[in-house]
Structures are given as structure tokens and as C-alpha cells.
PDB file of C-alpha atoms in Angstrom:
ATOM      1  CA  UNK A  10     -13.219   0.848  15.742  1.00 59.00           C
ATOM      2  CA  UNK A  11     -10.445  -1.747  16.283  1.00 66.00           C
ATOM      3  CA  UNK A  12      -7.410  -2.582  13.869  1.00 68.00           C
ATOM      4  CA  UNK A  13      -6.631  -5.992  13.109  1.00 70.00           C
ATOM      5  CA  UNK A  14      -2.906  -7.554  13.896  1.00 73.00           C
ATOM      6  CA  UNK A  15      -1.865  -7.639  11.346  1.00 68.00           C
ATOM      7  CA  UNK A  16      -2.870  -4.288  10.144  1.00 70.00           C
ATOM      8  CA  UNK A  17      -1.145  -2.537  13.334  1.00 74.00           C
ATOM      9  CA  UNK A  18       2.065  -4.391  13.279  1.00 74.00           C
ATOM     10  CA  UNK A  19       2.523  -2.881   9.787  1.00 76.00           C
ATOM     11  CA  UNK A  20       1.528   0.575  11.062  1.00 80.00           C
ATOM     12  CA  UNK A  21       3.871   0.324  13.561  1.00 80.00           C
ATOM     13  CA  UNK A  22       6.762  -0.053  12.389  1.00 80.00           C
ATOM     14  CA  UNK A  23       6.384   3.823  10.169  1.00 86.00           C
ATOM     15  CA  UNK A  24       7.252   6.902  11.756  1.00 89.00           C
ATOM     16  CA  UNK A  25       4.948   9.703  11.335  1.00 94.00           C
ATOM     17  CA  UNK A  26       6.640  13.192  11.144  1.00 96.00           C
ATOM     18  CA  UNK A  27       3.511  15.275  12.029  1.00 97.00           C
ATOM     19  CA  UNK A  28       3.413  17.169   8.938  1.00 97.00           C
ATOM     20  CA  UNK A  29       3.395  14.451   6.790  1.00 97.00           C
ATOM     21  CA  UNK A  30       1.161  13.818   3.698  1.00 98.00           C
ATOM     22  CA  UNK A  31       0.912  10.350   3.726  1.00 97.00           C
ATOM     23  CA  UNK A  32      -1.259   8.086   0.869  1.00 97.00           C
ATOM     24  CA  UNK A  33      -2.553   4.588   1.744  1.00 96.00           C
ATOM     25  CA  UNK A  34      -3.431   3.661  -1.578  1.00 96.00           C
ATOM     26  CA  UNK A  35      -6.180   0.908  -0.737  1.00 94.00           C
ATOM     27  CA  UNK A  36      -7.165   1.872   2.325  1.00 94.00           C
ATOM     28  CA  UNK A  37     -10.290  -0.102   3.820  1.00 93.00           C
ATOM     29  CA  UNK A  38     -11.382  -0.554   5.718  1.00 92.00           C
ATOM     30  CA  UNK A  39      -9.068   2.132   7.139  1.00 93.00           C
ATOM     31  CA  UNK A  40      -7.465   0.266  10.437  1.00 90.00           C
ATOM     32  CA  UNK A  41      -3.593   2.026   8.984  1.00 92.00           C
ATOM     33  CA  UNK A  42      -4.895   4.803   8.328  1.00 94.00           C
ATOM     34  CA  UNK A  43      -6.928   5.707  11.414  1.00 94.00           C
ATOM     35  CA  UNK A  44      -3.681   4.693  12.831  1.00 92.00           C
ATOM     36  CA  UNK A  45      -1.395   6.889  11.692  1.00 95.00           C
ATOM     37  CA  UNK A  46      -3.586   9.658  10.683  1.00 96.00           C
ATOM     38  CA  UNK A  47      -3.924  10.677  14.612  1.00 95.00           C
ATOM     39  CA  UNK A  48      -0.183  11.013  14.830  1.00 96.00           C
ATOM     40  CA  UNK A  49      -0.577  13.783  11.756  1.00 97.00           C
ATOM     41  CA  UNK A  50      -1.283  17.383  12.939  1.00 96.00           C
ATOM     42  CA  UNK A  51      -3.455  19.873  11.471  1.00 93.00           C
ATOM     43  CA  UNK A  52      -0.083  20.551   8.936  1.00 96.00           C
ATOM     44  CA  UNK A  53      -0.038  17.077   8.231  1.00 98.00           C
ATOM     45  CA  UNK A  54      -2.434  15.316   5.117  1.00 98.00           C
ATOM     46  CA  UNK A  55      -4.041  12.244   4.943  1.00 98.00           C
ATOM     47  CA  UNK A  56      -5.576  10.291   1.919  1.00 98.00           C
ATOM     48  CA  UNK A  57      -6.855   7.332   1.949  1.00 98.00           C
ATOM     49  CA  UNK A  58      -8.281   6.503  -0.981  1.00 98.00           C
ATOM     50  CA  UNK A  59     -10.007   2.234  -2.375  1.00 97.00           C
ATOM     51  CA  UNK A  60     -10.893   1.981  -5.713  1.00 96.00           C
ATOM     52  CA  UNK A  61     -13.876   0.676  -4.489  1.00 96.00           C
ATOM     53  CA  UNK A  62     -17.229   2.675  -3.763  1.00 97.00           C
ATOM     54  CA  UNK A  63     -18.675   0.285  -1.080  1.00 97.00           C
ATOM     55  CA  UNK A  64     -14.923   0.218   0.712  1.00 96.00           C
ATOM     56  CA  UNK A  65     -14.613   3.656   0.321  1.00 97.00           C
ATOM     57  CA  UNK A  66     -17.511   4.648   2.219  1.00 97.00           C
ATOM     58  CA  UNK A  67     -16.292   1.712   4.770  1.00 96.00           C
ATOM     59  CA  UNK A  68     -13.172   3.833   5.007  1.00 96.00           C
ATOM     60  CA  UNK A  69     -15.145   7.050   4.807  1.00 97.00           C
ATOM     61  CA  UNK A  70     -17.561   5.686   7.992  1.00 96.00           C
ATOM     62  CA  UNK A  71     -14.681   4.258   9.557  1.00 94.00           C
ATOM     63  CA  UNK A  72     -12.580   7.586   9.965  1.00 95.00           C
ATOM     64  CA  UNK A  73     -15.381   9.414  10.375  1.00 95.00           C
ATOM     65  CA  UNK A  74     -16.027   7.266  13.488  1.00 94.00           C
ATOM     66  CA  UNK A  75     -12.265   8.126  15.109  1.00 92.00           C
ATOM     67  CA  UNK A  76     -12.893  11.649  14.541  1.00 94.00           C
ATOM     68  CA  UNK A  77      -9.636  12.463  11.959  1.00 95.00           C
ATOM     69  CA  UNK A  78     -10.240  15.981  10.410  1.00 93.00           C
ATOM     70  CA  UNK A  79      -7.072  15.418   7.932  1.00 95.00           C
ATOM     71  CA  UNK A  80      -7.856  13.414   6.126  1.00 97.00           C
ATOM     72  CA  UNK A  81      -9.890  13.059   2.757  1.00 97.00           C
ATOM     73  CA  UNK A  82     -10.780  10.112   1.251  1.00 98.00           C
ATOM     74  CA  UNK A  83     -10.904   9.348  -2.499  1.00 97.00           C
ATOM     75  CA  UNK A  84     -13.080   6.564  -4.500  1.00 97.00           C
ATOM     76  CA  UNK A  85     -10.374   6.475  -7.536  1.00 96.00           C
ATOM     77  CA  UNK A  86      -8.052   4.438  -9.648  1.00 96.00           C
ATOM     78  CA  UNK A  87      -4.778   4.729  -7.654  1.00 96.00           C
ATOM     79  CA  UNK A  88      -3.342   4.767 -10.733  1.00 95.00           C
ATOM     80  CA  UNK A  89      -5.441   7.792 -11.862  1.00 95.00           C
ATOM     81  CA  UNK A  90      -2.926  10.120  -9.446  1.00 93.00           C
ATOM     82  CA  UNK A  91      -1.530  12.902 -10.654  1.00 92.00           C
ATOM     83  CA  UNK A  92       0.015  14.175  -7.649  1.00 95.00           C
ATOM     84  CA  UNK A  93       4.019  13.260  -8.408  1.00 95.00           C
ATOM     85  CA  UNK A  94       6.678  14.044  -5.544  1.00 94.00           C
ATOM     86  CA  UNK A  95       3.633  15.022  -3.370  1.00 96.00           C
ATOM     87  CA  UNK A  96       3.943  12.466  -0.771  1.00 95.00           C
ATOM     88  CA  UNK A  97       6.122  12.031   2.129  1.00 93.00           C
ATOM     89  CA  UNK A  98       4.877   8.342   3.142  1.00 93.00           C
ATOM     90  CA  UNK A  99       2.585   5.988   0.525  1.00 93.00           C
ATOM     91  CA  UNK A 100       1.163   2.626   1.796  1.00 92.00           C
ATOM     92  CA  UNK A 101       0.166  -0.117  -0.119  1.00 91.00           C
ATOM     93  CA  UNK A 102      -1.799  -2.991   0.959  1.00 87.00           C
ATOM     94  CA  UNK A 103      -1.406  -4.504  -2.833  1.00 83.00           C
ATOM     95  CA  UNK A 104      -4.618  -6.758  -3.811  1.00 80.00           C
ATOM     96  CA  UNK A 105      -4.029 -10.032  -3.521  1.00 76.00           C
ATOM     97  CA  UNK A 106      -5.542 -13.601  -4.240  1.00 72.00           C
ATOM     98  CA  UNK A 107      -6.731 -13.820  -1.273  1.00 73.00           C
ATOM     99  CA  UNK A 108      -5.211 -16.761   0.246  1.00 73.00           C
ATOM    100  CA  UNK A 109      -4.761 -14.877   3.177  1.00 70.00           C
ATOM    101  CA  UNK A 110      -8.968 -15.597   4.118  1.00 72.00           C
ATOM    102  CA  UNK A 111      -8.629 -19.309   3.698  1.00 75.00           C
ATOM    103  CA  UNK A 112      -8.619 -19.522   7.347  1.00 76.00           C
ATOM    104  CA  UNK A 113     -11.761 -17.332   7.357  1.00 78.00           C
ATOM    105  CA  UNK A 114     -14.058 -17.506   4.117  1.00 82.00           C
ATOM    106  CA  UNK A 115     -14.598 -20.749   2.348  1.00 84.00           C
ATOM    107  CA  UNK A 116     -15.469 -18.048  -1.305  1.00 84.00           C
ATOM    108  CA  UNK A 117     -11.963 -17.153  -0.962  1.00 77.00           C
ATOM    109  CA  UNK A 118     -11.135 -20.568  -1.992  1.00 83.00           C
ATOM    110  CA  UNK A 119     -13.722 -21.416  -4.292  1.00 86.00           C
ATOM    111  CA  UNK A 120     -12.434 -18.428  -6.309  1.00 85.00           C
ATOM    112  CA  UNK A 121      -9.114 -18.477  -6.074  1.00 84.00           C
ATOM    113  CA  UNK A 122      -7.086 -20.178  -9.100  1.00 85.00           C
ATOM    114  CA  UNK A 123      -3.544 -19.136 -10.940  1.00 84.00           C
ATOM    115  CA  UNK A 124      -5.280 -17.117 -13.561  1.00 87.00           C
ATOM    116  CA  UNK A 125      -5.820 -14.432 -10.315  1.00 84.00           C
ATOM    117  CA  UNK A 126      -2.589 -14.645  -8.616  1.00 83.00           C
ATOM    118  CA  UNK A 127      -1.111 -13.708 -11.645  1.00 84.00           C
ATOM    119  CA  UNK A 128      -3.580 -10.913 -12.216  1.00 87.00           C
ATOM    120  CA  UNK A 129      -3.139  -9.313  -8.731  1.00 84.00           C
ATOM    121  CA  UNK A 130       0.724  -9.635  -9.643  1.00 84.00           C
ATOM    122  CA  UNK A 131       0.349  -7.249 -12.747  1.00 88.00           C
ATOM    123  CA  UNK A 132      -1.760  -4.672 -10.607  1.00 90.00           C
ATOM    124  CA  UNK A 133       0.625  -4.567  -7.738  1.00 87.00           C
ATOM    125  CA  UNK A 134       3.905  -4.125  -9.943  1.00 87.00           C
ATOM    126  CA  UNK A 135       1.293  -1.246 -11.951  1.00 92.00           C
ATOM    127  CA  UNK A 136       0.908   0.311  -8.347  1.00 93.00           C
ATOM    128  CA  UNK A 137       4.150   0.528  -7.131  1.00 90.00           C
ATOM    129  CA  UNK A 138       4.800   2.136 -10.422  1.00 90.00           C
ATOM    130  CA  UNK A 139       2.291   4.596  -9.642  1.00 95.00           C
ATOM    131  CA  UNK A 140       3.082   4.538  -6.096  1.00 93.00           C
ATOM    132  CA  UNK A 141       6.759   5.079  -6.677  1.00 91.00           C
ATOM    133  CA  UNK A 142       5.985   8.558  -8.675  1.00 94.00           C
ATOM    134  CA  UNK A 143       3.465  10.414  -6.348  1.00 95.00           C
ATOM    135  CA  UNK A 144       6.354   9.838  -3.638  1.00 92.00           C
ATOM    136  CA  UNK A 145       8.826  13.063  -2.553  1.00 91.00           C
ATOM    137  CA  UNK A 146      12.499  12.502  -2.770  1.00 86.00           C
ATOM    138  CA  UNK A 147      13.194  10.666  -0.083  1.00 83.00           C
ATOM    139  CA  UNK A 148      10.101   9.430   0.510  1.00 88.00           C
ATOM    140  CA  UNK A 149       9.014   5.983   1.938  1.00 88.00           C
ATOM    141  CA  UNK A 150       6.700   3.411   0.311  1.00 88.00           C
ATOM    142  CA  UNK A 151       5.718   0.622   2.446  1.00 87.00           C
ATOM    143  CA  UNK A 152       3.944  -2.047   0.458  1.00 82.00           C
ATOM    144  CA  UNK A 153       2.484  -5.001   2.561  1.00 75.00           C
ATOM    145  CA  UNK A 154       0.803  -8.044   1.239  1.00 62.00           C
ATOM    146  CA  UNK A 155       0.026 -11.812   2.697  1.00 55.00           C
ATOM    147  CA  UNK A 156       3.058 -14.072   1.792  1.00 51.00           C
ATOM    148  CA  UNK A 157       2.000 -17.595   0.703  1.00 51.00           C
ATOM    149  CA  UNK A 158       5.121 -18.347  -1.966  1.00 48.00           C
ATOM    150  CA  UNK A 159       3.227 -17.666  -5.076  1.00 44.00           C
ATOM    151  CA  UNK A 160       4.095 -15.721  -8.362  1.00 42.00           C
ATOM    152  CA  UNK A 161       1.872 -12.038  -7.015  1.00 38.00           C
ATOM    153  CA  UNK A 162       3.808 -11.906  -3.437  1.00 38.00           C
ATOM    154  CA  UNK A 163       6.763 -12.593  -4.501  1.00 36.00           C
ATOM    155  CA  UNK A 164       7.399  -9.701  -6.323  1.00 36.00           C
ATOM    156  CA  UNK A 165      10.427  -7.974  -5.124  1.00 38.00           C
ATOM    157  CA  UNK A 166      10.803  -4.218  -6.718  1.00 37.00           C
ATOM    158  CA  UNK A 167      13.950  -2.458  -6.445  1.00 35.00           C
ATOM    159  CA  UNK A 168      13.699   1.046  -7.856  1.00 36.00           C
ATOM    160  CA  UNK A 169      16.046   3.102 -10.139  1.00 31.00           C
ATOM    161  CA  UNK A 170      15.260   5.743 -12.207  1.00 31.00           C
ATOM    162  CA  UNK A 171      16.439   5.509 -15.483  1.00 34.00           C
ATOM    163  CA  UNK A 172      16.005   6.642 -19.023  1.00 36.00           C
ATOM    164  CA  UNK A 173      12.405   5.660 -19.654  1.00 41.00           C
ATOM    165  CA  UNK A 174      10.550   8.512 -17.162  1.00 41.00           C
ATOM    166  CA  UNK A 175      11.664   7.011 -13.903  1.00 42.00           C
ATOM    167  CA  UNK A 176       9.760   3.246 -14.298  1.00 40.00           C
ATOM    168  CA  UNK A 177      10.239   1.732 -11.074  1.00 39.00           C
ATOM    169  CA  UNK A 178      12.652  -1.880 -12.967  1.00 36.00           C
ATOM    170  CA  UNK A 179      11.878  -4.983 -10.425  1.00 36.00           C
ATOM    171  CA  UNK A 180      15.627  -6.527 -10.807  1.00 34.00           C
ATOM    172  CA  UNK A 181      17.641  -6.934  -8.159  1.00 34.00           C
ATOM    173  CA  UNK A 182      20.467  -5.447  -9.680  1.00 35.00           C
ATOM    174  CA  UNK A 183      19.036  -1.908  -9.591  1.00 32.00           C
ATOM    175  CA  UNK A 184      18.600  -0.166  -6.489  1.00 32.00           C
ATOM    176  CA  UNK A 185      17.929   3.671  -5.614  1.00 35.00           C
ATOM    177  CA  UNK A 186      19.271   5.534  -2.865  1.00 37.00           C
ATOM    178  CA  UNK A 187      16.501   8.537  -2.706  1.00 40.00           C
ATOM    179  CA  UNK A 188      13.744   6.539  -1.413  1.00 41.00           C
ATOM    180  CA  UNK A 189      13.567   4.397   1.592  1.00 45.00           C
ATOM    181  CA  UNK A 190      11.665   0.764   0.858  1.00 46.00           C
ATOM    182  CA  UNK A 191      10.044  -1.645   3.494  1.00 47.00           C
ATOM    183  CA  UNK A 192       8.180  -4.410   2.809  1.00 43.00           C
ATOM    184  CA  UNK A 193       6.076  -6.189   5.896  1.00 42.00           C
ATOM    185  CA  UNK A 194       4.380  -8.997   5.510  1.00 40.00           C
ATOM    186  CA  UNK A 195       0.828  -9.554   6.810  1.00 42.00           C
ATOM    187  CA  UNK A 196       2.535 -11.225   9.573  1.00 41.00           C
ATOM    188  CA  UNK A 197       4.200  -8.145  10.481  1.00 40.00           C
ATOM    189  CA  UNK A 198       7.787 -10.019   9.798  1.00 42.00           C
ATOM    190  CA  UNK A 199      10.332  -7.695   7.651  1.00 41.00           C
ATOM    191  CA  UNK A 200      10.580  -8.922   4.266  1.00 41.00           C
ATOM    192  CA  UNK A 201      12.842  -6.753   3.012  1.00 41.00           C
ATOM    193  CA  UNK A 202      14.634  -3.441   3.882  1.00 39.00           C
ATOM    194  CA  UNK A 203      16.199  -0.956   1.537  1.00 37.00           C
TER     195      UNK A 203
END
């Protein structure tokens, strides 16, 4: 399985402890999942998920081809994961409006719309909230997205537990000290680290 260079750039930035519990929330086709899971020992666990059944099958096929024994593939809405405080690391390659595919896929251009951008921004916010809830204290959330300057790529999540049961807040004046947040674009550049 050949890992996309953009995925490898992100995967290389994540320091994996051999016994980490890692969730790849939107894992297909599986490049980052395979690379990171291969660094775990028998005490570590990778859960790789994709909401789309076909993509989850592709994910499972690539994981099987890679020979990973410490990896579980799921096909669920990531907002339904009910494992609060379980993961050391959560990788979120959030769905985006597809502008990064313009150079490779004419259909991406034809299906693009401002409404799609706004829908993706809404989905991303919800996924970030969920990822935050799934992290252990001092866990690391790594979020990747193709950055183009539109609404879906301007999310700047900064985390702080509030009186509203730990919901994430998206205000720059807030911070959360017990979770490290790394933002990497698909170009591999550090977008924000806190």
C-alpha cells in the first residue's frame, strides 16, 4: 500500500507510544492508520473508522493487506462513539469541500458549492467536539484538512472545559492546557500548535 505524500507528512508528525490507544475517526483509505498502527505493540490499539460503508471496506482491505493485528475497523457515524476519555490520540482528517481534488477530479469542481463548504464546516465542528470528548487527559488531537481559505478551513478550535459539560469552544481567547492540539494542513505545514 502506497501512502499519499500528504498523508505521510501528517503521520510523521505524530509521536506514537507503543501502548497508545489511537482513533482514526475518518480513516479511509488507511494510509495514516497503517503507518501509525505499525508502530504500536500488542498493548497498543488502533481503531480505524469510516462512516461510508464502501470506504470502510477499502480501509479494512488495506489494513488486512498491511497485516495489522492490533487494529479494529468500524463503520459508524463518529459522532456516535461512546468511549469518553479512552484515547491517547485522535486523528481527524475531517471531511472538507473537496477543493484539494480540483487538480485530479473534474467531478470535485462540478459538485463544489458554498452550501457544501458551510455543511462541511458544520460537520467539522461537530467532529472536533466529539474528538475532544474521546481523548484522555493530556491526549493529543491531530486534525488535518486541505486549506484553501474558505469557511471549512478557517476553523480554529481552542479547547477549554466550561460549565456546559466540556463542550469545545471555538474562540481564540480560550485555551485548554490538558490537551495538546496540532493542526497540520495536507501540505504538511504546521498551521497552529497549542
